[in-house]
CSV table of C-alpha atoms in Angstrom, one decimal:
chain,number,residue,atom,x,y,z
A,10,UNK,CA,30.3,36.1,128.9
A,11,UNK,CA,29.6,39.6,126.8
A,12,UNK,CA,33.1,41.0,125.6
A,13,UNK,CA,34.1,44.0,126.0
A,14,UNK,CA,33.1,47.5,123.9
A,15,UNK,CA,36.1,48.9,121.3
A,16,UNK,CA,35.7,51.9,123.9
A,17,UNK,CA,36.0,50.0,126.9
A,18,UNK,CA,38.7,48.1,126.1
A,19,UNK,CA,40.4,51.1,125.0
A,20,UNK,CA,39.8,53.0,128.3
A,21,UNK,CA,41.3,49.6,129.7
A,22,UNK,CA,44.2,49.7,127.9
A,23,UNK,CA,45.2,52.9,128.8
A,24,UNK,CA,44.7,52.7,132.6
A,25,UNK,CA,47.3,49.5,132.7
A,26,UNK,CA,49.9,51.2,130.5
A,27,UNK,CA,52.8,53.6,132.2
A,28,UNK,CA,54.0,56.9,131.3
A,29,UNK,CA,57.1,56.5,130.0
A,30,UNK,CA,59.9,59.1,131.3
A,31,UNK,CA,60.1,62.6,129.5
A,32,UNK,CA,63.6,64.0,128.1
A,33,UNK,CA,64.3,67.0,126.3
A,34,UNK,CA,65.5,66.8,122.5
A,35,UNK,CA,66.5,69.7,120.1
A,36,UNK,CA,63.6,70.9,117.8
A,37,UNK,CA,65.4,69.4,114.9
A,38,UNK,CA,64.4,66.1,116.4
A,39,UNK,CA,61.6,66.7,118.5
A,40,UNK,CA,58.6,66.5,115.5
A,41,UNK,CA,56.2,63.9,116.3
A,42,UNK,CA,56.2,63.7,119.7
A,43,UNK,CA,54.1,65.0,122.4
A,44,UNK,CA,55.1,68.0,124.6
A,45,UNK,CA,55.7,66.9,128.2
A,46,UNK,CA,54.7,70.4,129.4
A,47,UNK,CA,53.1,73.5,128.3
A,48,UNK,CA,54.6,75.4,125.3
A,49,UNK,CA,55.2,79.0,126.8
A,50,UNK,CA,56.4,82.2,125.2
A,51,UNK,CA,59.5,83.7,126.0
A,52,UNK,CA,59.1,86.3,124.0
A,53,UNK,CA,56.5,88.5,121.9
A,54,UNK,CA,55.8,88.1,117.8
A,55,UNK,CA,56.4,90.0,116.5
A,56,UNK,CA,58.6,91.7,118.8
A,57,UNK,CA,58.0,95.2,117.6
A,58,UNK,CA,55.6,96.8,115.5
A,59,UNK,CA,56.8,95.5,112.0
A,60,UNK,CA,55.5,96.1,108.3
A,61,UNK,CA,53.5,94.1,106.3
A,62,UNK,CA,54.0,96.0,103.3
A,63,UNK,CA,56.8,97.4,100.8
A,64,UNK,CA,55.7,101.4,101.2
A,65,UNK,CA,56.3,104.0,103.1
A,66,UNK,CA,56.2,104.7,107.1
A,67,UNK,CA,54.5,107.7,108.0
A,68,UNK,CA,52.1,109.8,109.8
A,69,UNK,CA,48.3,108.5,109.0
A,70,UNK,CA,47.3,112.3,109.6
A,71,UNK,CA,49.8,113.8,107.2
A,72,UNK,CA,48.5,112.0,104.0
A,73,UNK,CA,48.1,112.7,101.2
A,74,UNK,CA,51.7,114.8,101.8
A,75,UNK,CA,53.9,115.6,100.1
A,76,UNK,CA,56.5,114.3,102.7
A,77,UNK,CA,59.7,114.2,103.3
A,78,UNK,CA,61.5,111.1,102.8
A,79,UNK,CA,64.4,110.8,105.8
A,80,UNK,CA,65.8,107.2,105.5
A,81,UNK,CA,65.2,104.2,105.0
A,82,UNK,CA,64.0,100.6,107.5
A,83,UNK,CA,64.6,97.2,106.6
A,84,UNK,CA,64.4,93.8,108.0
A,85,UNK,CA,67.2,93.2,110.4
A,86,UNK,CA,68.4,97.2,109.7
A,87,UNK,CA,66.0,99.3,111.3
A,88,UNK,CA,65.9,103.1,111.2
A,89,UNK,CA,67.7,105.2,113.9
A,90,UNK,CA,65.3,107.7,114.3
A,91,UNK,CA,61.6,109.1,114.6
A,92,UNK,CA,59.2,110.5,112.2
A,93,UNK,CA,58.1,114.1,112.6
A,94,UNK,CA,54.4,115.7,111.3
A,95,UNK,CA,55.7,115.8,107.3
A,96,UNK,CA,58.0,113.2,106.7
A,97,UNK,CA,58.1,109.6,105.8
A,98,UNK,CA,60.4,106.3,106.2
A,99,UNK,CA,61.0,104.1,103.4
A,100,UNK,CA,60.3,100.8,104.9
A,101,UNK,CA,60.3,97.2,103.5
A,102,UNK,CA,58.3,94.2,104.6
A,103,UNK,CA,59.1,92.5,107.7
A,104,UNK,CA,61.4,95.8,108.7
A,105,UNK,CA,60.2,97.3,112.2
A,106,UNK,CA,58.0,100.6,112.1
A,107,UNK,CA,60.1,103.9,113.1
A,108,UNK,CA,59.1,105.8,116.0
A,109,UNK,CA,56.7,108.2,115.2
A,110,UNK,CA,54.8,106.1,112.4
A,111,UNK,CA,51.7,104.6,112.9
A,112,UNK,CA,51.0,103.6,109.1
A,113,UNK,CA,52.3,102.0,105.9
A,114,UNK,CA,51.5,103.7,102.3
A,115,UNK,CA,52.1,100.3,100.1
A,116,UNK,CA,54.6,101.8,97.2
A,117,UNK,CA,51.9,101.4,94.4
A,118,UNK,CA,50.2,104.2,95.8
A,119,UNK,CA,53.2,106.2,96.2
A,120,UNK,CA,54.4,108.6,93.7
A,121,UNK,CA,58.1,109.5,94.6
A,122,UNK,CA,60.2,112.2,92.9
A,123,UNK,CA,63.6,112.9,94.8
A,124,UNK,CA,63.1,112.8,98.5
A,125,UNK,CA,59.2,113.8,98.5
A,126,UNK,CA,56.7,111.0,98.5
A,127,UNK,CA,52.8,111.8,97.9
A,128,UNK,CA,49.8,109.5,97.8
A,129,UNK,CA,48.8,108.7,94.4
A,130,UNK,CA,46.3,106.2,94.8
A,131,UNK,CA,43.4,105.5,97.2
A,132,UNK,CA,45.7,105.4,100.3
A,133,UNK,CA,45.8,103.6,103.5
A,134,UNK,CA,42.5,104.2,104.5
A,135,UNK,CA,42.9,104.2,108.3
A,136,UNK,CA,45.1,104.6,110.8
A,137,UNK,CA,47.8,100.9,111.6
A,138,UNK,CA,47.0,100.1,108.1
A,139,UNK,CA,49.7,97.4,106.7
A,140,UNK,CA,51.1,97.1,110.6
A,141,UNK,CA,51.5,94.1,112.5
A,142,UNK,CA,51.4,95.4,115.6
A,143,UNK,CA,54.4,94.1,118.7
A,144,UNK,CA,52.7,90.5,119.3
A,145,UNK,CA,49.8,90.0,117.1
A,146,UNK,CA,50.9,86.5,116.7
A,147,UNK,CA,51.4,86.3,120.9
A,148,UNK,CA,52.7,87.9,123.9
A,149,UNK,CA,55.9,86.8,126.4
A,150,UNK,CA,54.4,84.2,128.9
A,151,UNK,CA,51.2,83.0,126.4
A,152,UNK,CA,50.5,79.2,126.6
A,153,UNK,CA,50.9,78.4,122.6
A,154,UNK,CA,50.3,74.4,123.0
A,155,UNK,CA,49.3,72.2,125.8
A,156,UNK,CA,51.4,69.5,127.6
A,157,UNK,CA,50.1,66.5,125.5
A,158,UNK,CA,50.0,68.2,122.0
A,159,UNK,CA,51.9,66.6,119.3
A,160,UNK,CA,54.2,68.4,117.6
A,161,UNK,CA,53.5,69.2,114.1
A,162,UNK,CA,55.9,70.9,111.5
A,163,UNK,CA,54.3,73.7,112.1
A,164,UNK,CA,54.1,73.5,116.3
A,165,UNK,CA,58.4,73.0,115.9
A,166,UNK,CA,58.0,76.1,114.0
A,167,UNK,CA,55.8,77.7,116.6
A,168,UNK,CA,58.4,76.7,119.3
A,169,UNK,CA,61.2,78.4,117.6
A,170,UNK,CA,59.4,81.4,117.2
A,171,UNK,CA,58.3,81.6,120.5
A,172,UNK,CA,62.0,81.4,121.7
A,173,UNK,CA,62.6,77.5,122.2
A,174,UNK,CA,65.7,75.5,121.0
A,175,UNK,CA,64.9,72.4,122.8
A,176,UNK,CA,61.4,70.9,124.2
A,177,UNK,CA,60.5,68.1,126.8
A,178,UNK,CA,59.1,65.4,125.6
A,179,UNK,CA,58.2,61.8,126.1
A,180,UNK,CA,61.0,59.3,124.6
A,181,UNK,CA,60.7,57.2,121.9
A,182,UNK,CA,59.1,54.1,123.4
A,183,UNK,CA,60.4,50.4,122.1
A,184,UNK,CA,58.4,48.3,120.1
A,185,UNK,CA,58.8,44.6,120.0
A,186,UNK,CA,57.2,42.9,117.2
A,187,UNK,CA,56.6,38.5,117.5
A,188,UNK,CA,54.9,36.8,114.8
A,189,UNK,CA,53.4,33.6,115.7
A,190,UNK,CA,52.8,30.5,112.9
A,191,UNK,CA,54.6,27.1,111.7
A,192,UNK,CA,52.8,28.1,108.5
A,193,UNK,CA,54.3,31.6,108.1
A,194,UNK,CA,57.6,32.4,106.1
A,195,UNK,CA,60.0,35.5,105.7
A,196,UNK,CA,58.9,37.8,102.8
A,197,UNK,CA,59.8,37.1,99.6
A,198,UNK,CA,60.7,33.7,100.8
A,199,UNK,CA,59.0,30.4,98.7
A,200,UNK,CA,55.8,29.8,100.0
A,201,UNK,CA,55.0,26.0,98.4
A,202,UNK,CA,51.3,25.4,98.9
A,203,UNK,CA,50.4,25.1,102.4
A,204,UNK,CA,52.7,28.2,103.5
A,205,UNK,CA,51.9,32.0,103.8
A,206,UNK,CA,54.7,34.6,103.7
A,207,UNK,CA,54.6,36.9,107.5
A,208,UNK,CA,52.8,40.1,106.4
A,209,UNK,CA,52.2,41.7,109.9
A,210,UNK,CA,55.3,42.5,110.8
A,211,UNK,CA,55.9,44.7,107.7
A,212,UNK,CA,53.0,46.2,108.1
A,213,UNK,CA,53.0,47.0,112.0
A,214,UNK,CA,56.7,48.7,111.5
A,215,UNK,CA,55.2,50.8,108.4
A,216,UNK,CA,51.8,51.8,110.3
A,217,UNK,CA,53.9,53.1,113.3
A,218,UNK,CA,56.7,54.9,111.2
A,219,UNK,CA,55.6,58.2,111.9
A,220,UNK,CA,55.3,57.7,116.0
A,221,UNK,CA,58.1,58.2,117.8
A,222,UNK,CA,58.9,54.7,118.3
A,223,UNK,CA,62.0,51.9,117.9
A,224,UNK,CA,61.1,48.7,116.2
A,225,UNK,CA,62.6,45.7,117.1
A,226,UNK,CA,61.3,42.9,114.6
A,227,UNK,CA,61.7,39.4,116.9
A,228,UNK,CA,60.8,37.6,113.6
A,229,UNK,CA,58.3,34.5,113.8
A,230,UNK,CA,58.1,32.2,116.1
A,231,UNK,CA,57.3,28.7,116.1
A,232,UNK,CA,54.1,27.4,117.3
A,233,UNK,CA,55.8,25.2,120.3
A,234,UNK,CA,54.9,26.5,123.9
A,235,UNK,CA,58.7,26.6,125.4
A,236,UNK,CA,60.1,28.8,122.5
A,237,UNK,CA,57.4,31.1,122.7
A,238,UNK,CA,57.5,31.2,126.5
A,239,UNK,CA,61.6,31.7,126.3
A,240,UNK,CA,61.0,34.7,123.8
A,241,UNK,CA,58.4,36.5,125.4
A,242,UNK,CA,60.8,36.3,128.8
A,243,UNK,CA,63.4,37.8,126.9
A,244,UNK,CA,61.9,40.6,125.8
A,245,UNK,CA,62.9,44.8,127.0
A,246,UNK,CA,61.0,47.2,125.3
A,247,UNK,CA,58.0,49.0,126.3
A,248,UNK,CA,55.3,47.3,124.5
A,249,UNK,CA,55.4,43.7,123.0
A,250,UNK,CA,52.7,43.4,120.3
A,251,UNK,CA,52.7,39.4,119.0
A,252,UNK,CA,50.3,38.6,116.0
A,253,UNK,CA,48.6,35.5,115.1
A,254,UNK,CA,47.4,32.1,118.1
A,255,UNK,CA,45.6,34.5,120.1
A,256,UNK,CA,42.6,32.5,119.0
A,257,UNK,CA,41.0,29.4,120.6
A,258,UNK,CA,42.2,26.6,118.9
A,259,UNK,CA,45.2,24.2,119.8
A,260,UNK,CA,48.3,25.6,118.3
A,261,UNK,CA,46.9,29.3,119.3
A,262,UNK,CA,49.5,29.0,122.0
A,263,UNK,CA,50.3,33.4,122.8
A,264,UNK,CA,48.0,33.4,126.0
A,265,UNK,CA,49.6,30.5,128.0
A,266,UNK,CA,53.2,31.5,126.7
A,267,UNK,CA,52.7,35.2,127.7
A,268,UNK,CA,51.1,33.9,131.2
A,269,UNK,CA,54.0,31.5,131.5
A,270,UNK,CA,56.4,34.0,130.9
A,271,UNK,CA,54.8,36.2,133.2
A,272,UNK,CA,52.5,38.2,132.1
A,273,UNK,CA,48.9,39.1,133.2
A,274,UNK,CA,46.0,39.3,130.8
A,275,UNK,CA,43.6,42.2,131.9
A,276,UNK,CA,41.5,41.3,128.4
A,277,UNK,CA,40.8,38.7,126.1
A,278,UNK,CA,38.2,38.9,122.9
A,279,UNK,CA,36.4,42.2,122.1
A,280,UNK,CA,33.4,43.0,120.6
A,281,UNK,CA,35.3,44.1,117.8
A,282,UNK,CA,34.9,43.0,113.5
A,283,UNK,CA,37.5,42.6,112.1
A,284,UNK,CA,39.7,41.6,115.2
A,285,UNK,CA,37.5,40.1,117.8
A,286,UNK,CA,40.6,37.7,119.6
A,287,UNK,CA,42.8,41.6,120.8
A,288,UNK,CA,44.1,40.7,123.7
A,289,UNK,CA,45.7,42.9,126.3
A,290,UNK,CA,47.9,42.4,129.2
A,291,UNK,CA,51.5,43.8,131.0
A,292,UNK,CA,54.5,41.9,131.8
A,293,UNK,CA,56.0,44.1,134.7
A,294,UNK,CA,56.4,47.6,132.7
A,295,UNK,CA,56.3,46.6,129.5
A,296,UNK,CA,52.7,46.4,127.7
A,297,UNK,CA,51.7,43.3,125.5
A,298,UNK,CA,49.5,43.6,122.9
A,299,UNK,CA,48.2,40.2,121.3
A,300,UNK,CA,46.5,41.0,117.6
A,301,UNK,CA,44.7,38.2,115.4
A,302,UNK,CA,46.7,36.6,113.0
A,303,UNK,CA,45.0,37.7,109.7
A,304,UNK,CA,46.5,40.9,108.3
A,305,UNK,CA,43.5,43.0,107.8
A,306,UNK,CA,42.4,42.2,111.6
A,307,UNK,CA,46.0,43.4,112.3
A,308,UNK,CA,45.6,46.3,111.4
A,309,UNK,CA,42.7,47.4,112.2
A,310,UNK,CA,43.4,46.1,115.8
A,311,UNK,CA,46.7,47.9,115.5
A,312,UNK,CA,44.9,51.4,114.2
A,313,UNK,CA,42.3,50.7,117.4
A,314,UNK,CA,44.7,50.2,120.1
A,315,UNK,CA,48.7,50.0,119.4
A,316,UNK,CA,48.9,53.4,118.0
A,317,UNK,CA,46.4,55.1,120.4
A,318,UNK,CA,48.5,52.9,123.2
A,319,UNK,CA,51.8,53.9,121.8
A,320,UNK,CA,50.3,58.0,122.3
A,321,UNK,CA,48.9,57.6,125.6
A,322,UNK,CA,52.3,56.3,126.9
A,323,UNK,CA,54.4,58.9,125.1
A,324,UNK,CA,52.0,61.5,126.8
A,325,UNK,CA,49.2,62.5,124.1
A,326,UNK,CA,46.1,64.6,125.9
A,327,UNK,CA,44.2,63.0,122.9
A,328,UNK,CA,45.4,59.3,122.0
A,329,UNK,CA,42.6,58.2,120.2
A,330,UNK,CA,41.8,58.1,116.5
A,331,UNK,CA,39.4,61.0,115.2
A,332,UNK,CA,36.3,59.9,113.0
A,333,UNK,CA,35.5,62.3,110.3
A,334,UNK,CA,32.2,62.6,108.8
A,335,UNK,CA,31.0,61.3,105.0
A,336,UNK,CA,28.0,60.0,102.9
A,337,UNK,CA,27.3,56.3,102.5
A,338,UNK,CA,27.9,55.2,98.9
A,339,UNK,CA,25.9,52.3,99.3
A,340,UNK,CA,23.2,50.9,101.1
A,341,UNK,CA,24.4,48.8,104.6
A,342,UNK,CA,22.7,46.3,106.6
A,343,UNK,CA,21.6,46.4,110.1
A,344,UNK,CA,24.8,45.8,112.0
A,345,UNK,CA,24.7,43.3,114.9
A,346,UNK,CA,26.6,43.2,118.2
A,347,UNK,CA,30.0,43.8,117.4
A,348,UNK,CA,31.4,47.1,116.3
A,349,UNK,CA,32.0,46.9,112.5
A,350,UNK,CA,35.3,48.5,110.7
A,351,UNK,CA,34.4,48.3,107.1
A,352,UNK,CA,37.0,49.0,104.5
A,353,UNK,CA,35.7,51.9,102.0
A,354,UNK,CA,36.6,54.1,99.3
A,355,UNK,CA,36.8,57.5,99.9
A,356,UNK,CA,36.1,60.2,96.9
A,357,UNK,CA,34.5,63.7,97.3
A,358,UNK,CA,33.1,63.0,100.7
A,359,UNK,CA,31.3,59.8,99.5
A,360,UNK,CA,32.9,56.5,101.7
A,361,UNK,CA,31.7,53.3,99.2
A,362,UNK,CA,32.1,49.9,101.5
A,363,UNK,CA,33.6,47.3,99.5
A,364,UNK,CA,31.4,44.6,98.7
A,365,UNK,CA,32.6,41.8,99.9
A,366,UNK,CA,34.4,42.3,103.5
A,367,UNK,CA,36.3,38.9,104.2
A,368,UNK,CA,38.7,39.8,106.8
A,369,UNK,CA,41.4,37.7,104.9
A,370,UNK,CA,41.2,40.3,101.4
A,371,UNK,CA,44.2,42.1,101.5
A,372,UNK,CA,43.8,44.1,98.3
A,373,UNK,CA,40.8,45.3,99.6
A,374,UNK,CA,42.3,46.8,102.5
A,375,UNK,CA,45.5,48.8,100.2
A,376,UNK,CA,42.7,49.6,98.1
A,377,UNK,CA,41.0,51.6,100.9
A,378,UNK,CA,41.3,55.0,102.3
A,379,UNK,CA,38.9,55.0,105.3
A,380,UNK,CA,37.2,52.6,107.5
A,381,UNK,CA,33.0,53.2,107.9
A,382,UNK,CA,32.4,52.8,111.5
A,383,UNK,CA,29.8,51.0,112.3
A,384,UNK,CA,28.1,50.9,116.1
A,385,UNK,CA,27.0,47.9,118.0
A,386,UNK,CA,23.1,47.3,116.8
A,387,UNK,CA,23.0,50.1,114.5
A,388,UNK,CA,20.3,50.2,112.2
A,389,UNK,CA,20.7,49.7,108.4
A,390,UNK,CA,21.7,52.4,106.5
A,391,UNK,CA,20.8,53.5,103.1
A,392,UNK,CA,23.2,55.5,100.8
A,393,UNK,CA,23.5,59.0,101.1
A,394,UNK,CA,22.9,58.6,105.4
A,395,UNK,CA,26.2,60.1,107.0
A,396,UNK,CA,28.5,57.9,108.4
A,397,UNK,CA,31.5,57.8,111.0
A,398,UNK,CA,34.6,56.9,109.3
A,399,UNK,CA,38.7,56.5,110.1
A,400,UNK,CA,41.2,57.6,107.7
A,401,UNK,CA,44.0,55.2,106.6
A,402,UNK,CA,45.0,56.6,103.5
């Protein structure tokens, strides 16, 4: 049986999953999640025409004066009155342009003695110079974001401006983490010689920490088909992600205790290095997520699918992870018919694969800040070629 494409079984994925429900949450907590609706303007910005200098406001025709200085306009304090042919405002930055004005003389060009101003240096130079004119930024009823954008420090920012106090958004979804093994043990905890301390969980909750998510860490479970079975059935969240005995052999025991607890695999095995075994299933509405067992498969698995899952259900338009473009560092083989995820370093646009890419090298993968992406029967590669690559740094 051929297994599935990366981008299959992403498109997959995404068709079984739900939408989860959308809420509204103050701004001060609504960074990192994705808008529910349209971002509209309620108002204009700026909302008058404002200066974007320290000067003076005046008439671009009456230059170079002398003129008539009549008050003064500052942010927050504007001033009460018009400007006539002859005379001039003084005006600070971010204060809103008098009637009357249609120009600001910066105050290094200004030479001032009592209340008459003149032009001392070059000058404005044309007429609105040093204006922001009443919405340059945007209008009253402008669509600033789409429904599905994430919001960024600066799109909160953008929201405030634009009027909002609150936004709708998609909640924060649960996350249940299960590691599988009898040969696993808690961090930190003694290992003896034929144990291996649980590293996925760690990771998965740090990988996700900047999604708007809920971990719930289920610890590790024991590679006996009833316990794993009574566990999975227990579980409430939104997703269920499980690491390690997705595999074939006899203790890989996830599949029949996910089926026995319910659940239906849509996928099994992808065409996929490192991370062939992903599986892929739902367990009434909450999505399961089996990832191999070996850390660096983990999370690669977990950069291809559980974070781009986690997005689509929390409403992203664009869930996926974005390749950038670099330079090969070093010559690469012909690539066969799995999708390779190579770990690289990444300096001055220059991704250098490491060279040895056992799935089970760790230090590799913390030493790494992207991931060369390499298609399904792509052709070797020499060095200096450009090259798809994932940032993980």
């Amino acid at each position: 049986m051929s297994l599935l494409s990366v981008i299959d079984a992403q498109a997959r994925l995404f068709a079984l999953a739900p939408r989860v429900p959308a809420i509204t949450l103050p701004l001060g907590q609504a960074a990192g999640h994705w808008l529910a609706a349209p971002l509209i303007a309620r108002r204009n910005q700026p909302a008058a025409d404002l200066s974007a200098m320290d000067g003076y406001a005046l008439r671009f025709a009456d230059l170079p004066g002398p003129l008539r200085v009549i008050g003064e306009s500052a942010a927050g304090r504007a001033f009460d009155g018009a400007v006539a042919a002859g005379e001039a405002v003084r005006i600070f930055t971010g204060a809103a342009l008098p009637a009357g004005a249609d120009t600001v003389m910066v105050q290094e060009e200004a030479a001032r003695e009592g209340d008459l101003v003149r032009q001392s240096g070059d000058g404005p130079g044309r007429i609105g110079r040093h204006v922001r004119p009443r919405g340059m930024d945007f209008a009253a009823g402008a669509m600033l974001l789409p429904a599905g954008a994430r919001l960024s420090p600066a799109a909160i920012a953008l929201a405030a401006a634009a009027g909002h106090g609150a936004l709708p958004v998609n909640r924060r979804l649960r996350i249940a983490i299960a590691a599988t093994g009898d040969e696993l043990v808690p961090p930190g905890a003694e290992t003896g010689t034929d144990r291996l301390p649980e590293a996925n969980g760690v990771m998965l909750a740090a990988l996700l920490r900047d999604l708007p998510v809920v971990v719930e860490d289920l610890g590790i479970l024991p590679d006996r088909l009833a316990e794993q079975t009574a566990a999975f059935a227990g579980v409430s969240a939104d997703i269920l992600v499980t690491s390690g005995g997705a595999s074939v052999g006899e203790h890989d025991l996830v599949r029949p205790a996910l089926t026995a607890a319910g659940a239906t695999i849509d996928f099994w095995r992808i065409a996929l290095r490192p991370g062939k075994p992903l599986m892929a299933g739902r367990r009434g509405e909450t999505m399961v997520l089996g990832l191999p067992g070996n850390p660096v498969s983990a999370f690669v698995t977990a950069t291809l699918f559980l974070r781009p899952l986690i997005a689509a259900m929390a409403g992203a338009a664009d869930p996926l992870p974005v390749c950038l473009s670099a330079r090969l560092g070093a010559a690469l083989p012909a690539n066969d018919g799995r999708e390779d995820y190579l770990r690289a370093t990444l300096t001055g646009g220059i991704a250098t694969p490491a060279p040895v890419q056992d799935s089970a090298m760790l230090a590799t993968l913390a030493a790494a800040q992207c991931l060369i992406v390499r298609a399904r029967h792509a052709p070797a590669a020499a060095a200096g070629e450009a090259v798809q690559i994932l940032s993980i740094a």
